[in-house]
Each structure stands twice: as structure tokens, then as C-alpha cells.
Amino acid sequence: QVQLVESGGGSVQAGGSVRLSCAASRSTYNTWCRGWFRQAPGKEREGVATIYTAGGGTYYAESVKGRFTISQDNAQNTLYLQMNNLIPEDTAMYYCAAGPPWGSTCYLMYERYPYWGQGTQVTVSS
């Protein structure tokens, strides 16, 4: 199994920035994809950003392009999500996840990720 622990969530004003971290305590075969997903009240869980850790390719939801940046520190086995220019619509529970790639692609689909962290709340006020 892979153990994932998120941190860094909290409350921030619109226009502010938050940096989320996800520490992985173990490695599992064929979990080269890491990603961030979020779920707001009354909405389905959606993909925010993913990264192919074996090659570095990144994938973003259209709604966060230009504002969020995903990165992986392989030496520390830690995933990050830098969130800038936050808007109230970004308010959600944020989860990190790990799973297998399709070729070298990491899809923004939560169904493809079997390993999940416990989540960290991000609240953006106007």
C-alpha cells in the first residue's frame, strides 16, 4: 500500500495563495501518477492536476490553468500543489492520490487512482 498524508490547507482570502503538500510514506509498484483532486459540497470529485513522476509531464483542469502548479520532489517523495490567485470557487476538500499511468499519461479521472490521502480543506473567502 501507499500511505499519503496531505497538509497545508486552511482559509485564505480571494487572490491569495496556498501551497499543499502530500507526503508519501511508501512506494508501490506502478504508481507513477500522482495527482490532486477536489470535491466541493454537492459536487462530484474532480481532477485538478496530475504529474507523471517517471517523466515529469503535467496535466491540469482547464479551470486552474495558469493559477495552479503541481510538482513532485522525488528525493523527499512529496507532492505539492501551489495555488495562486485563488477564487471562492476553489473552495473544496483537496485530496492527493497515486495510481498507474496509461502509457506515460496521468489522467484527471479519480477512477484511475486507487490510493488516496485523507484530504485537507481549502476555504477561499471573497
mmCIF file of C-alpha atoms in Angstrom:
data_model
loop_
_atom_site.group_PDB
_atom_site.id
_atom_site.type_symbol
_atom_site.label_atom_id
_atom_site.label_comp_id
_atom_site.label_asym_id
_atom_site.label_seq_id
_atom_site.Cartn_x
_atom_site.Cartn_y
_atom_site.Cartn_z
ATOM 1 C CA GLN A 1 0.000 0.000 0.000
ATOM 2 C CA VAL A 2 0.894 3.667 -0.376
ATOM 3 C CA GLN A 3 0.259 5.982 2.552
ATOM 4 C CA LEU A 4 -0.467 9.588 1.586
ATOM 5 C CA VAL A 5 -0.821 12.485 4.013
ATOM 6 C CA GLU A 6 -1.902 15.969 2.896
ATOM 7 C CA SER A 7 -1.103 19.189 4.705
ATOM 8 C CA GLY A 8 -1.167 22.926 4.117
ATOM 9 C CA GLY A 9 -4.879 23.585 3.803
ATOM 10 C CA GLY A 10 -6.662 26.422 5.511
ATOM 11 C CA SER A 11 -8.608 29.627 4.977
ATOM 12 C CA VAL A 12 -7.423 32.369 2.653
ATOM 13 C CA GLN A 13 -8.848 35.491 1.053
ATOM 14 C CA ALA A 14 -9.593 35.617 -2.650
ATOM 15 C CA GLY A 15 -6.458 36.471 -4.577
ATOM 16 C CA GLY A 16 -4.238 34.767 -2.042
ATOM 17 C CA SER A 17 -2.047 31.699 -2.294
ATOM 18 C CA VAL A 18 -1.864 28.302 -0.627
ATOM 19 C CA ARG A 19 0.700 25.543 -1.015
ATOM 20 C CA LEU A 20 -0.481 21.995 -0.362
ATOM 21 C CA SER A 21 1.867 19.118 0.379
ATOM 22 C CA CYS A 22 1.361 15.373 0.164
ATOM 23 C CA ALA A 23 3.945 13.123 1.768
ATOM 24 C CA ALA A 24 4.148 9.505 0.645
ATOM 25 C CA SER A 25 5.469 7.083 3.228
ATOM 26 C CA ARG A 26 5.790 4.051 0.978
ATOM 27 C CA SER A 27 6.361 3.231 -2.659
ATOM 28 C CA THR A 28 4.165 0.850 -4.602
ATOM 29 C CA TYR A 29 4.832 -0.694 -7.970
ATOM 30 C CA ASN A 30 3.188 1.060 -10.902
ATOM 31 C CA THR A 31 2.061 4.203 -9.069
ATOM 32 C CA TRP A 32 3.952 6.665 -11.218
ATOM 33 C CA CYS A 33 0.988 9.025 -11.411
ATOM 34 C CA ARG A 34 0.371 11.465 -8.592
ATOM 35 C CA GLY A 35 -2.465 13.917 -8.563
ATOM 36 C CA TRP A 36 -4.633 16.406 -6.755
ATOM 37 C CA PHE A 37 -8.407 16.147 -6.755
ATOM 38 C CA ARG A 38 -11.046 18.233 -5.056
ATOM 39 C CA GLN A 39 -14.645 17.926 -4.020
ATOM 40 C CA ALA A 40 -16.923 20.812 -3.156
ATOM 41 C CA PRO A 41 -20.253 20.371 -1.346
ATOM 42 C CA GLY A 42 -22.885 18.974 -3.678
ATOM 43 C CA LYS A 43 -20.424 18.321 -6.494
ATOM 44 C CA GLU A 44 -18.581 15.325 -7.879
ATOM 45 C CA ARG A 45 -14.926 14.819 -7.157
ATOM 46 C CA GLU A 46 -12.898 16.364 -9.957
ATOM 47 C CA GLY A 47 -9.325 16.221 -11.125
ATOM 48 C CA VAL A 48 -7.263 19.351 -10.529
ATOM 49 C CA ALA A 49 -3.759 18.428 -11.643
ATOM 50 C CA THR A 50 -1.657 15.323 -12.170
ATOM 51 C CA ILE A 51 2.009 14.595 -12.765
ATOM 52 C CA TYR A 52 3.816 11.646 -14.284
ATOM 53 C CA THR A 53 6.639 11.199 -11.795
ATOM 54 C CA ALA A 54 8.702 8.989 -14.095
ATOM 55 C CA GLY A 55 8.858 11.655 -16.782
ATOM 56 C CA GLY A 56 7.544 14.905 -15.335
ATOM 57 C CA GLY A 57 4.626 15.558 -17.671
ATOM 58 C CA THR A 58 1.823 17.536 -16.045
ATOM 59 C CA TYR A 59 -1.895 17.816 -16.719
ATOM 60 C CA TYR A 60 -4.308 20.467 -15.461
ATOM 61 C CA ALA A 61 -8.000 21.078 -15.348
ATOM 62 C CA GLU A 62 -8.914 23.994 -17.580
ATOM 63 C CA SER A 63 -10.312 25.905 -14.624
ATOM 64 C CA VAL A 64 -6.937 26.078 -12.850
ATOM 65 C CA LYS A 65 -4.504 26.503 -15.742
ATOM 66 C CA GLY A 66 -2.239 29.461 -15.168
ATOM 67 C CA ARG A 67 -3.090 29.601 -11.463
ATOM 68 C CA PHE A 68 -2.065 26.211 -10.022
ATOM 69 C CA THR A 69 1.225 24.352 -10.371
ATOM 70 C CA ILE A 70 1.801 20.707 -9.497
ATOM 71 C CA SER A 71 5.282 19.417 -8.731
ATOM 72 C CA GLN A 72 6.951 16.348 -7.270
ATOM 73 C CA ASP A 73 10.103 16.246 -5.172
ATOM 74 C CA ASN A 74 11.251 12.694 -5.760
ATOM 75 C CA ALA A 75 14.099 12.994 -3.258
ATOM 76 C CA GLN A 76 11.597 13.800 -0.494
ATOM 77 C CA ASN A 77 8.810 11.695 -2.020
ATOM 78 C CA THR A 78 6.492 14.662 -1.633
ATOM 79 C CA LEU A 79 3.859 16.057 -3.982
ATOM 80 C CA TYR A 80 2.991 19.760 -3.998
ATOM 81 C CA LEU A 81 0.220 21.945 -5.323
ATOM 82 C CA GLN A 82 0.961 25.657 -5.477
ATOM 83 C CA MET A 83 -2.326 27.532 -5.743
ATOM 84 C CA ASN A 84 -2.219 31.215 -6.674
ATOM 85 C CA ASN A 85 -4.902 33.789 -7.419
ATOM 86 C CA LEU A 86 -7.456 31.785 -5.506
ATOM 87 C CA ILE A 87 -11.161 32.388 -6.052
ATOM 88 C CA PRO A 88 -14.129 31.302 -3.917
ATOM 89 C CA GLU A 89 -14.938 28.575 -6.451
ATOM 90 C CA ASP A 90 -11.695 26.859 -5.418
ATOM 91 C CA THR A 91 -13.194 26.113 -2.001
ATOM 92 C CA ALA A 92 -13.205 22.336 -1.573
ATOM 93 C CA MET A 93 -11.695 19.381 0.180
ATOM 94 C CA TYR A 94 -8.452 18.619 -1.619
ATOM 95 C CA TYR A 95 -7.105 15.075 -1.877
ATOM 96 C CA CYS A 96 -3.840 13.725 -3.174
ATOM 97 C CA ALA A 97 -3.793 10.392 -4.943
ATOM 98 C CA ALA A 98 -1.469 7.862 -6.551
ATOM 99 C CA GLY A 99 -2.104 5.414 -9.348
ATOM 100 C CA PRO A 100 -0.901 3.815 -12.564
ATOM 101 C CA PRO A 101 -0.335 5.713 -15.793
ATOM 102 C CA TRP A 102 -1.812 4.855 -19.158
ATOM 103 C CA GLY A 103 1.392 4.724 -21.109
ATOM 104 C CA SER A 104 3.035 7.936 -19.968
ATOM 105 C CA THR A 105 -0.221 9.807 -19.381
ATOM 106 C CA CYS A 106 -1.770 10.535 -15.987
ATOM 107 C CA TYR A 107 -5.474 11.134 -16.444
ATOM 108 C CA LEU A 108 -7.528 13.636 -14.473
ATOM 109 C CA MET A 109 -10.030 10.922 -13.581
ATOM 110 C CA TYR A 110 -10.390 9.881 -9.968
ATOM 111 C CA GLU A 111 -11.486 6.389 -11.006
ATOM 112 C CA ARG A 112 -7.914 5.622 -12.066
ATOM 113 C CA TYR A 113 -6.372 6.328 -8.671
ATOM 114 C CA PRO A 114 -6.563 3.550 -6.057
ATOM 115 C CA TYR A 115 -4.544 5.268 -3.312
ATOM 116 C CA TRP A 116 -5.795 8.367 -1.507
ATOM 117 C CA GLY A 117 -4.909 10.696 1.306
ATOM 118 C CA GLN A 118 -7.360 11.834 3.956
ATOM 119 C CA GLY A 119 -7.920 15.267 2.445
ATOM 120 C CA THR A 120 -7.253 18.836 3.515
ATOM 121 C CA GLN A 121 -9.802 21.645 3.454
ATOM 122 C CA VAL A 122 -9.185 24.830 1.481
ATOM 123 C CA THR A 123 -11.628 27.684 2.006
ATOM 124 C CA VAL A 124 -11.417 30.862 -0.073
ATOM 125 C CA SER A 125 -13.403 33.876 1.088
ATOM 126 C CA SER A 126 -14.325 36.885 -1.012
#
